[in-house]
PDB file of C-alpha atoms in Angstrom:
ATOM      1  CA  MET A   1     -30.901 -43.598  23.550  1.00 54.00           C
ATOM      2  CA  THR A   2     -30.595 -40.703  20.762  1.00 62.00           C
ATOM      3  CA  ILE A   3     -28.234 -40.570  17.830  1.00 75.00           C
ATOM      4  CA  GLY A   4     -27.101 -37.048  18.026  1.00 85.00           C
ATOM      5  CA  MET A   5     -28.749 -33.349  18.279  1.00 96.00           C
ATOM      6  CA  ILE A   6     -30.992 -31.368  16.567  1.00 98.00           C
ATOM      7  CA  PHE A   7     -32.278 -27.986  17.616  1.00 98.00           C
ATOM      8  CA  VAL A   8     -35.571 -27.057  15.726  1.00 98.00           C
ATOM      9  CA  VAL A   9     -36.688 -24.047  16.115  1.00 98.00           C
ATOM     10  CA  GLY A  10     -40.221 -22.766  14.557  1.00 97.00           C
ATOM     11  CA  SER A  11     -44.480 -22.246  15.301  1.00 97.00           C
ATOM     12  CA  LEU A  12     -46.284 -23.888  17.950  1.00 97.00           C
ATOM     13  CA  HIS A  13     -50.022 -24.153  16.537  1.00 96.00           C
ATOM     14  CA  TYR A  14     -52.724 -26.289  18.566  1.00 96.00           C
ATOM     15  CA  ASP A  15     -54.722 -27.829  15.433  1.00 91.00           C
ATOM     16  CA  ILE A  16     -58.350 -27.894  15.133  1.00 91.00           C
ATOM     17  CA  VAL A  17     -59.026 -30.554  12.570  1.00 89.00           C
ATOM     18  CA  VAL A  18     -62.540 -31.028  10.981  1.00 92.00           C
ATOM     19  CA  ASP A  19     -63.677 -34.320   8.730  1.00 91.00           C
ATOM     20  CA  ALA A  20     -65.133 -33.590   5.444  1.00 93.00           C
ATOM     21  CA  PRO A  21     -66.315 -34.799   2.361  1.00 93.00           C
ATOM     22  CA  LYS A  22     -64.707 -31.839   0.386  1.00 93.00           C
ATOM     23  CA  LEU A  23     -62.837 -28.768   1.352  1.00 91.00           C
ATOM     24  CA  PRO A  24     -65.354 -25.764   0.889  1.00 90.00           C
ATOM     25  CA  SER A  25     -65.079 -23.421  -2.052  1.00 91.00           C
ATOM     26  CA  LEU A  26     -66.459 -19.764  -1.887  1.00 90.00           C
ATOM     27  CA  ASP A  27     -69.578 -18.906  -0.001  1.00 94.00           C
ATOM     28  CA  GLU A  28     -70.096 -23.087   0.706  1.00 93.00           C
ATOM     29  CA  THR A  29     -70.488 -24.201   4.062  1.00 93.00           C
ATOM     30  CA  VAL A  30     -70.041 -28.104   4.119  1.00 92.00           C
ATOM     31  CA  MET A  31     -71.095 -29.917   6.637  1.00 94.00           C
ATOM     32  CA  GLY A  32     -68.618 -32.133   8.518  1.00 89.00           C
ATOM     33  CA  GLY A  33     -67.603 -34.345  11.186  1.00 83.00           C
ATOM     34  CA  PRO A  34     -65.690 -35.478  13.550  1.00 85.00           C
ATOM     35  CA  MET A  35     -63.408 -32.487  14.648  1.00 89.00           C
ATOM     36  CA  ARG A  36     -60.418 -33.541  16.694  1.00 88.00           C
ATOM     37  CA  PHE A  37     -57.915 -31.101  18.397  1.00 91.00           C
ATOM     38  CA  VAL A  38     -54.472 -32.188  18.166  1.00 89.00           C
ATOM     39  CA  CYS A  39     -51.060 -30.027  19.016  1.00 94.00           C
ATOM     40  CA  GLY A  40     -49.254 -28.959  15.436  1.00 92.00           C
ATOM     41  CA  GLY A  41     -47.165 -26.185  13.909  1.00 94.00           C
ATOM     42  CA  LYS A  42     -44.317 -26.815  11.399  1.00 96.00           C
ATOM     43  CA  GLY A  43     -42.395 -27.049  13.780  1.00 97.00           C
ATOM     44  CA  GLY A  44     -43.253 -28.278  16.549  1.00 97.00           C
ATOM     45  CA  ASN A  45     -44.195 -31.614  14.265  1.00 97.00           C
ATOM     46  CA  GLN A  46     -40.938 -31.783  13.156  1.00 98.00           C
ATOM     47  CA  ALA A  47     -38.913 -31.910  16.434  1.00 98.00           C
ATOM     48  CA  VAL A  48     -41.209 -35.039  17.628  1.00 98.00           C
ATOM     49  CA  ALA A  49     -40.649 -36.926  14.470  1.00 98.00           C
ATOM     50  CA  ALA A  50     -36.875 -36.447  15.061  1.00 98.00           C
ATOM     51  CA  SER A  51     -37.490 -37.577  18.671  1.00 97.00           C
ATOM     52  CA  LEU A  52     -39.849 -40.076  17.240  1.00 97.00           C
ATOM     53  CA  HIS A  53     -36.667 -41.506  14.846  1.00 97.00           C
ATOM     54  CA  GLY A  54     -33.874 -41.379  17.665  1.00 95.00           C
ATOM     55  CA  ALA A  55     -32.563 -38.017  17.465  1.00 97.00           C
ATOM     56  CA  GLY A  56     -32.005 -35.930  20.802  1.00 97.00           C
ATOM     57  CA  VAL A  57     -33.974 -32.441  20.151  1.00 98.00           C
ATOM     58  CA  HIS A  58     -34.167 -28.846  21.606  1.00 98.00           C
ATOM     59  CA  PHE A  59     -37.312 -26.737  21.056  1.00 98.00           C
ATOM     60  CA  GLY A  60     -36.861 -22.845  20.762  1.00 98.00           C
ATOM     61  CA  GLY A  61     -40.746 -21.307  20.445  1.00 98.00           C
ATOM     62  CA  ILE A  62     -43.001 -19.201  22.254  1.00 98.00           C
ATOM     63  CA  VAL A  63     -46.710 -19.880  22.989  1.00 98.00           C
ATOM     64  CA  GLY A  64     -49.252 -17.419  25.287  1.00 97.00           C
ATOM     65  CA  HIS A  65     -50.070 -18.202  28.506  1.00 96.00           C
ATOM     66  CA  ASP A  66     -52.952 -20.173  28.010  1.00 96.00           C
ATOM     67  CA  ARG A  67     -54.859 -23.738  27.670  1.00 96.00           C
ATOM     68  CA  PHE A  68     -52.485 -23.937  23.859  1.00 97.00           C
ATOM     69  CA  GLY A  69     -49.568 -22.874  25.293  1.00 97.00           C
ATOM     70  CA  ASP A  70     -50.148 -25.664  28.245  1.00 97.00           C
ATOM     71  CA  ALA A  71     -51.071 -28.304  25.586  1.00 97.00           C
ATOM     72  CA  LEU A  72     -48.078 -27.514  23.339  1.00 98.00           C
ATOM     73  CA  ILE A  73     -45.501 -27.764  25.841  1.00 98.00           C
ATOM     74  CA  GLU A  74     -46.906 -30.958  27.096  1.00 98.00           C
ATOM     75  CA  ASN A  75     -47.108 -32.917  23.683  1.00 97.00           C
ATOM     76  CA  LEU A  76     -43.667 -31.962  23.320  1.00 98.00           C
ATOM     77  CA  ARG A  77     -42.145 -33.312  26.766  1.00 98.00           C
ATOM     78  CA  LYS A  78     -44.219 -36.399  26.624  1.00 97.00           C
ATOM     79  CA  CYS A  79     -42.131 -37.150  22.836  1.00 96.00           C
ATOM     80  CA  GLY A  80     -38.881 -36.689  24.339  1.00 97.00           C
ATOM     81  CA  VAL A  81     -38.666 -32.601  23.147  1.00 98.00           C
ATOM     82  CA  ASP A  82     -36.109 -30.561  25.472  1.00 98.00           C
ATOM     83  CA  CYS A  83     -38.240 -26.944  25.810  1.00 98.00           C
ATOM     84  CA  SER A  84     -36.197 -25.802  27.990  1.00 97.00           C
ATOM     85  CA  GLN A  85     -36.081 -22.603  25.559  1.00 98.00           C
ATOM     86  CA  VAL A  86     -39.706 -22.373  24.390  1.00 98.00           C
ATOM     87  CA  ILE A  87     -40.743 -18.742  25.733  1.00 98.00           C
ATOM     88  CA  ARG A  88     -44.466 -18.129  27.306  1.00 97.00           C
ATOM     89  CA  SER A  89     -45.606 -14.618  25.871  1.00 96.00           C
ATOM     90  CA  ASN A  90     -47.611 -12.261  28.339  1.00 93.00           C
ATOM     91  CA  ASP A  91     -48.003 -10.338  25.393  1.00 93.00           C
ATOM     92  CA  ALA A  92     -49.732 -12.820  22.422  1.00 95.00           C
ATOM     93  CA  VAL A  93     -52.123 -16.105  22.506  1.00 97.00           C
ATOM     94  CA  SER A  94     -50.665 -19.727  21.141  1.00 97.00           C
ATOM     95  CA  GLY A  95     -50.853 -20.292  17.571  1.00 96.00           C
ATOM     96  CA  ALA A  96     -53.489 -22.028  16.486  1.00 95.00           C
ATOM     97  CA  SER A  97     -54.921 -22.910  13.520  1.00 91.00           C
ATOM     98  CA  VAL A  98     -58.288 -24.991  11.534  1.00 91.00           C
ATOM     99  CA  ALA A  99     -57.516 -27.930   9.128  1.00 88.00           C
ATOM    100  CA  ILE A 100     -60.184 -29.970   7.301  1.00 92.00           C
ATOM    101  CA  ILE A 101     -59.445 -33.430   5.683  1.00 88.00           C
ATOM    102  CA  ASP A 102     -61.324 -34.226   2.880  1.00 90.00           C
ATOM    103  CA  LYS A 103     -62.814 -37.846   1.558  1.00 88.00           C
ATOM    104  CA  ASP A 104     -59.258 -38.577   0.023  1.00 85.00           C
ATOM    105  CA  GLY A 105     -56.988 -37.678   2.684  1.00 80.00           C
ATOM    106  CA  GLY A 106     -56.294 -33.944   1.201  1.00 81.00           C
ATOM    107  CA  TYR A 107     -56.278 -31.060   3.300  1.00 79.00           C
ATOM    108  CA  GLY A 108     -56.404 -27.407   3.288  1.00 85.00           C
ATOM    109  CA  ALA A 109     -55.630 -25.258   6.886  1.00 85.00           C
ATOM    110  CA  VAL A 110     -55.920 -21.733   8.307  1.00 88.00           C
ATOM    111  CA  VAL A 111     -53.291 -20.489  10.141  1.00 88.00           C
ATOM    112  CA  ALA A 112     -53.885 -17.717  12.904  1.00 93.00           C
ATOM    113  CA  SER A 113     -50.059 -17.420  14.114  1.00 94.00           C
ATOM    114  CA  GLY A 114     -50.491 -15.245  17.743  1.00 96.00           C
ATOM    115  CA  ALA A 115     -46.745 -15.853  19.487  1.00 97.00           C
ATOM    116  CA  ASN A 116     -45.425 -17.461  16.813  1.00 97.00           C
ATOM    117  CA  GLN A 117     -45.140 -14.036  15.214  1.00 95.00           C
ATOM    118  CA  SER A 118     -42.816 -12.510  18.079  1.00 96.00           C
ATOM    119  CA  ILE A 119     -39.900 -14.569  17.423  1.00 97.00           C
ATOM    120  CA  ALA A 120     -36.169 -13.452  17.360  1.00 97.00           C
ATOM    121  CA  ALA A 121     -33.045 -14.926  16.832  1.00 97.00           C
ATOM    122  CA  ASP A 122     -32.074 -13.654  19.830  1.00 96.00           C
ATOM    123  CA  ASP A 123     -34.179 -15.377  22.167  1.00 96.00           C
ATOM    124  CA  PHE A 124     -32.097 -18.600  21.444  1.00 98.00           C
ATOM    125  CA  VAL A 125     -29.150 -20.467  22.100  1.00 97.00           C
ATOM    126  CA  ILE A 126     -28.015 -23.015  19.614  1.00 97.00           C
ATOM    127  CA  PRO A 127     -27.122 -26.058  22.432  1.00 96.00           C
ATOM    128  CA  ASP A 128     -23.320 -27.099  22.080  1.00 92.00           C
ATOM    129  CA  GLU A 129     -24.274 -29.905  20.952  1.00 94.00           C
ATOM    130  CA  THR A 130     -26.147 -29.322  17.931  1.00 97.00           C
ATOM    131  CA  GLU A 131     -25.277 -30.631  14.642  1.00 97.00           C
ATOM    132  CA  ILE A 132     -28.958 -29.670  12.917  1.00 98.00           C
ATOM    133  CA  LEU A 133     -31.116 -26.108  13.301  1.00 98.00           C
ATOM    134  CA  VAL A 134     -34.137 -27.211  11.427  1.00 98.00           C
ATOM    135  CA  LEU A 135     -35.885 -24.156  10.605  1.00 97.00           C
ATOM    136  CA  GLN A 136     -39.733 -23.093   8.803  1.00 96.00           C
ATOM    137  CA  ASN A 137     -41.215 -20.123   7.435  1.00 93.00           C
ATOM    138  CA  GLU A 138     -44.078 -20.039   9.940  1.00 94.00           C
ATOM    139  CA  ILE A 139     -42.221 -18.247  11.744  1.00 95.00           C
ATOM    140  CA  PRO A 140     -40.002 -14.609  10.281  1.00 94.00           C
ATOM    141  CA  GLU A 141     -37.814 -14.318   6.943  1.00 93.00           C
ATOM    142  CA  ARG A 142     -35.174 -12.226  10.037  1.00 94.00           C
ATOM    143  CA  ALA A 143     -35.528 -14.836  12.764  1.00 96.00           C
ATOM    144  CA  CYS A 144     -34.840 -17.694  10.128  1.00 95.00           C
ATOM    145  CA  PHE A 145     -31.828 -15.742   9.461  1.00 94.00           C
ATOM    146  CA  GLY A 146     -30.375 -14.573  12.333  1.00 96.00           C
ATOM    147  CA  LEU A 147     -30.686 -18.400  13.405  1.00 97.00           C
ATOM    148  CA  ALA A 148     -28.925 -19.774  10.082  1.00 96.00           C
ATOM    149  CA  GLU A 149     -25.964 -16.950  10.655  1.00 95.00           C
ATOM    150  CA  LYS A 150     -25.671 -18.072  14.311  1.00 96.00           C
ATOM    151  CA  ALA A 151     -25.578 -21.863  13.147  1.00 96.00           C
ATOM    152  CA  ARG A 152     -23.406 -21.648  10.451  1.00 95.00           C
ATOM    153  CA  SER A 153     -20.768 -20.021  12.533  1.00 94.00           C
ATOM    154  CA  ALA A 154     -20.797 -22.861  15.422  1.00 95.00           C
ATOM    155  CA  GLY A 155     -19.887 -25.441  12.121  1.00 95.00           C
ATOM    156  CA  VAL A 156     -23.983 -26.734  12.545  1.00 97.00           C
ATOM    157  CA  LYS A 157     -25.586 -28.595   9.358  1.00 96.00           C
ATOM    158  CA  ILE A 158     -28.892 -25.928   8.794  1.00 97.00           C
ATOM    159  CA  VAL A 159     -31.565 -27.293   7.317  1.00 97.00           C
ATOM    160  CA  LEU A 160     -34.258 -25.149   5.211  1.00 96.00           C
ATOM    161  CA  ASN A 161     -38.275 -26.300   5.086  1.00 96.00           C
ATOM    162  CA  ALA A 162     -39.046 -23.053   3.346  1.00 93.00           C
ATOM    163  CA  ALA A 163     -42.858 -24.043   3.715  1.00 92.00           C
ATOM    164  CA  PRO A 164     -45.903 -22.108   3.651  1.00 88.00           C
ATOM    165  CA  TRP A 165     -44.250 -20.460   0.289  1.00 87.00           C
ATOM    166  CA  ARG A 166     -43.714 -16.696   0.578  1.00 84.00           C
ATOM    167  CA  ARG A 167     -41.010 -14.186  -0.940  1.00 82.00           C
ATOM    168  CA  PHE A 168     -38.017 -14.037   1.362  1.00 74.00           C
ATOM    169  CA  GLU A 169     -34.528 -12.535   0.442  1.00 72.00           C
ATOM    170  CA  THR A 170     -32.437 -15.348  -1.261  1.00 69.00           C
ATOM    171  CA  LYS A 171     -29.508 -14.695   0.951  1.00 81.00           C
ATOM    172  CA  ILE A 172     -30.956 -17.670   3.615  1.00 83.00           C
ATOM    173  CA  LEU A 173     -30.244 -19.831   0.369  1.00 82.00           C
ATOM    174  CA  GLU A 174     -26.596 -18.895   0.896  1.00 83.00           C
ATOM    175  CA  VAL A 175     -26.297 -20.227   4.392  1.00 86.00           C
ATOM    176  CA  ALA A 176     -28.542 -23.195   4.483  1.00 90.00           C
ATOM    177  CA  ASP A 177     -27.098 -27.175   3.623  1.00 93.00           C
ATOM    178  CA  ILE A 178     -30.678 -28.409   2.683  1.00 95.00           C
ATOM    179  CA  LEU A 179     -33.890 -26.822   1.787  1.00 94.00           C
ATOM    180  CA  VAL A 180     -36.649 -28.680   1.409  1.00 96.00           C
ATOM    181  CA  VAL A 181     -40.019 -27.323  -0.544  1.00 93.00           C
ATOM    182  CA  ASN A 182     -43.111 -29.167  -2.107  1.00 92.00           C
ATOM    183  CA  ARG A 183     -44.027 -28.788  -5.116  1.00 90.00           C
ATOM    184  CA  VAL A 184     -45.733 -25.798  -4.693  1.00 89.00           C
ATOM    185  CA  GLU A 185     -43.269 -24.248  -2.724  1.00 90.00           C
ATOM    186  CA  ALA A 186     -41.021 -24.579  -5.346  1.00 87.00           C
ATOM    187  CA  SER A 187     -43.563 -23.405  -8.037  1.00 87.00           C
ATOM    188  CA  GLY A 188     -43.460 -19.956  -6.462  1.00 84.00           C
ATOM    189  CA  MET A 189     -39.368 -20.020  -5.573  1.00 80.00           C
ATOM    190  CA  PHE A 190     -38.102 -20.993  -9.284  1.00 77.00           C
ATOM    191  CA  GLY A 191     -40.669 -19.426 -11.065  1.00 73.00           C
ATOM    192  CA  ASP A 192     -41.879 -22.481 -12.512  1.00 75.00           C
ATOM    193  CA  GLN A 193     -45.395 -24.222 -12.379  1.00 81.00           C
ATOM    194  CA  ILE A 194     -44.087 -27.622 -11.396  1.00 84.00           C
ATOM    195  CA  ASP A 195     -46.415 -30.488 -11.622  1.00 81.00           C
ATOM    196  CA  SER A 196     -44.775 -33.441 -12.822  1.00 84.00           C
ATOM    197  CA  VAL A 197     -41.556 -35.077 -11.739  1.00 90.00           C
ATOM    198  CA  ASP A 198     -40.499 -34.287 -15.413  1.00 88.00           C
ATOM    199  CA  GLN A 199     -40.675 -30.356 -14.084  1.00 87.00           C
ATOM    200  CA  SER A 200     -39.121 -31.322 -11.297  1.00 87.00           C
ATOM    201  CA  LEU A 201     -35.854 -32.749 -12.508  1.00 88.00           C
ATOM    202  CA  THR A 202     -35.849 -29.216 -14.827  1.00 85.00           C
ATOM    203  CA  SER A 203     -36.724 -26.765 -12.736  1.00 83.00           C
ATOM    204  CA  LEU A 204     -33.891 -28.136 -10.297  1.00 83.00           C
ATOM    205  CA  ARG A 205     -31.435 -28.870 -12.929  1.00 83.00           C
ATOM    206  CA  ASP A 206     -32.125 -25.316 -14.630  1.00 80.00           C
ATOM    207  CA  ARG A 207     -32.354 -23.734 -10.914  1.00 72.00           C
ATOM    208  CA  PRO A 208     -31.830 -19.975 -10.021  1.00 64.00           C
ATOM    209  CA  ILE A 209     -31.130 -19.509  -7.471  1.00 67.00           C
ATOM    210  CA  PRO A 210     -28.053 -21.017  -5.529  1.00 65.00           C
ATOM    211  CA  LEU A 211     -28.365 -24.210  -3.221  1.00 72.00           C
ATOM    212  CA  GLY A 212     -26.793 -26.467  -1.180  1.00 82.00           C
ATOM    213  CA  CYS A 213     -28.558 -29.546  -1.220  1.00 91.00           C
ATOM    214  CA  ALA A 214     -32.407 -29.239  -2.813  1.00 91.00           C
ATOM    215  CA  VAL A 215     -35.317 -31.284  -2.117  1.00 94.00           C
ATOM    216  CA  ILE A 216     -38.744 -31.435  -3.828  1.00 93.00           C
ATOM    217  CA  THR A 217     -41.461 -33.138  -2.563  1.00 95.00           C
ATOM    218  CA  LEU A 218     -44.271 -34.603  -4.848  1.00 93.00           C
ATOM    219  CA  GLY A 219     -46.510 -36.251  -2.584  1.00 90.00           C
ATOM    220  CA  ASP A 220     -46.988 -40.047  -4.143  1.00 89.00           C
ATOM    221  CA  ASP A 221     -45.131 -38.991  -7.313  1.00 92.00           C
ATOM    222  CA  GLY A 222     -42.158 -39.356  -4.855  1.00 94.00           C
ATOM    223  CA  LEU A 223     -39.703 -36.459  -4.911  1.00 95.00           C
ATOM    224  CA  VAL A 224     -35.737 -35.348  -6.797  1.00 93.00           C
ATOM    225  CA  PHE A 225     -33.292 -33.774  -5.385  1.00 94.00           C
ATOM    226  CA  ALA A 226     -29.732 -32.502  -6.273  1.00 91.00           C
ATOM    227  CA  ASP A 227     -27.040 -32.498  -4.140  1.00 89.00           C
ATOM    228  CA  ASP A 228     -23.944 -29.961  -3.730  1.00 81.00           C
ATOM    229  CA  GLY A 229     -24.914 -28.724  -6.912  1.00 73.00           C
ATOM    230  CA  GLY A 230     -25.291 -32.318  -9.139  1.00 83.00           C
ATOM    231  CA  GLU A 231     -27.445 -33.890 -11.398  1.00 89.00           C
ATOM    232  CA  PRO A 232     -31.169 -34.089 -10.054  1.00 91.00           C
ATOM    233  CA  GLU A 233     -32.452 -37.945  -8.938  1.00 92.00           C
ATOM    234  CA  TYR A 234     -35.756 -39.098  -8.515  1.00 95.00           C
ATOM    235  CA  LEU A 235     -37.022 -41.420  -5.855  1.00 95.00           C
ATOM    236  CA  PRO A 236     -40.700 -43.071  -6.425  1.00 94.00           C
ATOM    237  CA  SER A 237     -42.544 -42.788  -3.332  1.00 93.00           C
ATOM    238  CA  PHE A 238     -43.703 -46.152  -1.702  1.00 95.00           C
ATOM    239  CA  ASP A 239     -47.781 -47.661  -2.595  1.00 94.00           C
ATOM    240  CA  VAL A 240     -49.705 -46.823   0.368  1.00 95.00           C
ATOM    241  CA  PRO A 241     -53.718 -46.689   1.306  1.00 93.00           C
ATOM    242  CA  VAL A 242     -53.990 -42.473   2.226  1.00 92.00           C
ATOM    243  CA  ILE A 243     -56.052 -41.899   4.897  1.00 90.00           C
ATOM    244  CA  SER A 244     -54.218 -38.345   6.120  1.00 87.00           C
ATOM    245  CA  THR A 245     -51.371 -36.000   4.460  1.00 87.00           C
ATOM    246  CA  HIS A 246     -52.174 -33.352   6.701  1.00 83.00           C
ATOM    247  CA  GLY A 247     -48.388 -33.458   8.599  1.00 90.00           C
ATOM    248  CA  ALA A 248     -46.208 -35.728   6.088  1.00 95.00           C
ATOM    249  CA  GLY A 249     -44.296 -33.032   5.218  1.00 96.00           C
ATOM    250  CA  ASP A 250     -43.229 -32.365   8.875  1.00 97.00           C
ATOM    251  CA  ALA A 251     -43.023 -36.086   9.034  1.00 97.00           C
ATOM    252  CA  PHE A 252     -40.492 -36.579   6.066  1.00 98.00           C
ATOM    253  CA  VAL A 253     -38.455 -33.490   7.675  1.00 98.00           C
ATOM    254  CA  GLY A 254     -37.778 -34.759  10.760  1.00 98.00           C
ATOM    255  CA  ALA A 255     -37.153 -38.295   9.413  1.00 98.00           C
ATOM    256  CA  MET A 256     -35.126 -37.168   7.526  1.00 98.00           C
ATOM    257  CA  CYS A 257     -32.288 -35.364   9.804  1.00 98.00           C
ATOM    258  CA  ALA A 258     -32.394 -37.771  12.414  1.00 97.00           C
ATOM    259  CA  GLU A 259     -31.415 -40.430   9.707  1.00 97.00           C
ATOM    260  CA  LEU A 260     -28.375 -38.043   8.703  1.00 97.00           C
ATOM    261  CA  LEU A 261     -27.597 -37.757  12.040  1.00 95.00           C
ATOM    262  CA  LEU A 262     -26.316 -41.500  11.466  1.00 92.00           C
ATOM    263  CA  GLY A 263     -24.255 -40.664   8.931  1.00 92.00           C
ATOM    264  CA  SER A 264     -26.130 -41.784   5.944  1.00 94.00           C
ATOM    265  CA  ALA A 265     -25.933 -40.331   2.557  1.00 93.00           C
ATOM    266  CA  THR A 266     -28.565 -37.670   1.008  1.00 93.00           C
ATOM    267  CA  ASN A 267     -30.455 -40.062  -0.854  1.00 94.00           C
ATOM    268  CA  GLY A 268     -30.191 -42.773   2.221  1.00 96.00           C
ATOM    269  CA  ALA A 269     -31.641 -40.315   4.048  1.00 97.00           C
ATOM    270  CA  LEU A 270     -34.285 -39.258   1.678  1.00 97.00           C
ATOM    271  CA  ALA A 271     -35.003 -43.475   1.045  1.00 97.00           C
ATOM    272  CA  TYR A 272     -35.936 -43.127   4.947  1.00 98.00           C
ATOM    273  CA  ALA A 273     -37.479 -39.840   5.345  1.00 98.00           C
ATOM    274  CA  SER A 274     -39.936 -40.880   2.244  1.00 97.00           C
ATOM    275  CA  ALA A 275     -40.457 -44.560   4.093  1.00 97.00           C
ATOM    276  CA  ALA A 276     -41.137 -42.532   7.627  1.00 98.00           C
ATOM    277  CA  ALA A 277     -43.729 -40.248   5.461  1.00 97.00           C
ATOM    278  CA  ALA A 278     -45.466 -43.070   4.173  1.00 97.00           C
ATOM    279  CA  LEU A 279     -46.457 -44.863   6.903  1.00 97.00           C
ATOM    280  CA  HIS A 280     -47.797 -41.512   8.470  1.00 97.00           C
ATOM    281  CA  VAL A 281     -50.465 -40.881   5.166  1.00 95.00           C
ATOM    282  CA  SER A 282     -51.557 -44.305   5.853  1.00 95.00           C
ATOM    283  CA  THR A 283     -51.626 -44.776   9.758  1.00 95.00           C
ATOM    284  CA  PRO A 284     -54.521 -43.132  11.558  1.00 92.00           C
ATOM    285  CA  VAL A 285     -53.632 -39.993  13.357  1.00 86.00           C
ATOM    286  CA  GLU A 286     -53.970 -41.209  17.044  1.00 87.00           C
ATOM    287  CA  ASN A 287     -51.628 -43.507  16.048  1.00 93.00           C
ATOM    288  CA  ARG A 288     -49.153 -41.800  14.412  1.00 94.00           C
ATOM    289  CA  LEU A 289     -46.828 -41.157  17.535  1.00 93.00           C
ATOM    290  CA  SER A 290     -45.811 -44.928  17.173  1.00 93.00           C
ATOM    291  CA  ILE A 291     -44.070 -44.363  14.532  1.00 96.00           C
ATOM    292  CA  ASP A 292     -40.356 -44.917  15.000  1.00 96.00           C
ATOM    293  CA  ARG A 293     -37.573 -45.988  13.686  1.00 96.00           C
ATOM    294  CA  ASP A 294     -37.805 -49.956  14.050  1.00 96.00           C
ATOM    295  CA  GLN A 295     -41.255 -49.273  12.628  1.00 96.00           C
ATOM    296  CA  THR A 296     -39.970 -47.244   9.448  1.00 97.00           C
ATOM    297  CA  LEU A 297     -37.258 -49.575   8.575  1.00 97.00           C
ATOM    298  CA  ALA A 298     -39.349 -52.523   8.851  1.00 96.00           C
ATOM    299  CA  PHE A 299     -41.673 -50.936   6.435  1.00 96.00           C
ATOM    300  CA  MET A 300     -38.844 -50.516   4.140  1.00 96.00           C
ATOM    301  CA  ALA A 301     -38.041 -53.875   3.844  1.00 95.00           C
ATOM    302  CA  SER A 302     -41.425 -54.850   2.525  1.00 93.00           C
ATOM    303  CA  ALA A 303     -42.912 -52.084   1.132  1.00 89.00           C
ATOM    304  CA  HIS A 304     -43.870 -51.842  -2.566  1.00 90.00           C
ATOM    305  CA  LEU A 305     -42.923 -48.626  -4.106  1.00 90.00           C
ATOM    306  CA  ARG A 306     -45.233 -47.390  -7.007  1.00 85.00           C
ATOM    307  CA  SER A 307     -44.374 -47.892 -10.484  1.00 69.00           C
TER     308      SER A 307
END
């Protein structure tokens, strides 16, 4: 039984993930392994997470006529995502990325966008039952803004995960209802170096751009948020052992959107999303598709917050 409908328009990448003792420095070759193949892209990851947490999900995106495209579509379908608006391009290959996971669970990645860069707002129709539109920065800005305008006209809530960071017109922030960024993206957006909770609180308090609800995630330092222009608030993270942080931000966004569909207040949805992300980083990669609403609620009932 689904709890409402989300429309995610975004990137699909076939990820090659390699474990290594550390991320390589300039001109350095690091011996690593093993290597895994994972269906990803921020859009795809967020759609899967929202579906696992109980939302009905439609996905809009573009892949090539290739093996990667086949695998990406099959993964979405396997996770209960409607792929009727996934386009097969005759002119571009499917997106891909290479990610390196270090011994402490941190990561770095390089993305080859491929067909994702040809996404346009006119390619997609927002389904009538949609309550939330989810967008990210791995597709062109003009597509994000065009889709946001469509959603606003239809009375649909807009969530923008401005990741990875890029400079963009502030007009999309004027129509987005919820902005989610990490500390690196927030530093670029607000023009401040954000390394701590206090700096995040100050940046949201003095934010120079128009925002509805703004969320800055800080990894194991928790998160800060300001809702509808109110005073910034802090939420601590859950204390868990980290296996890998790869995809944690996407797990957070998908879970947050699913919880919002239930009518949760902002702080409740963010606490739930933090728990889902904590489970994500502390669960082996091969078991992450088991993280659902029941598992997350059970975790919240027994887990400890970082002090």
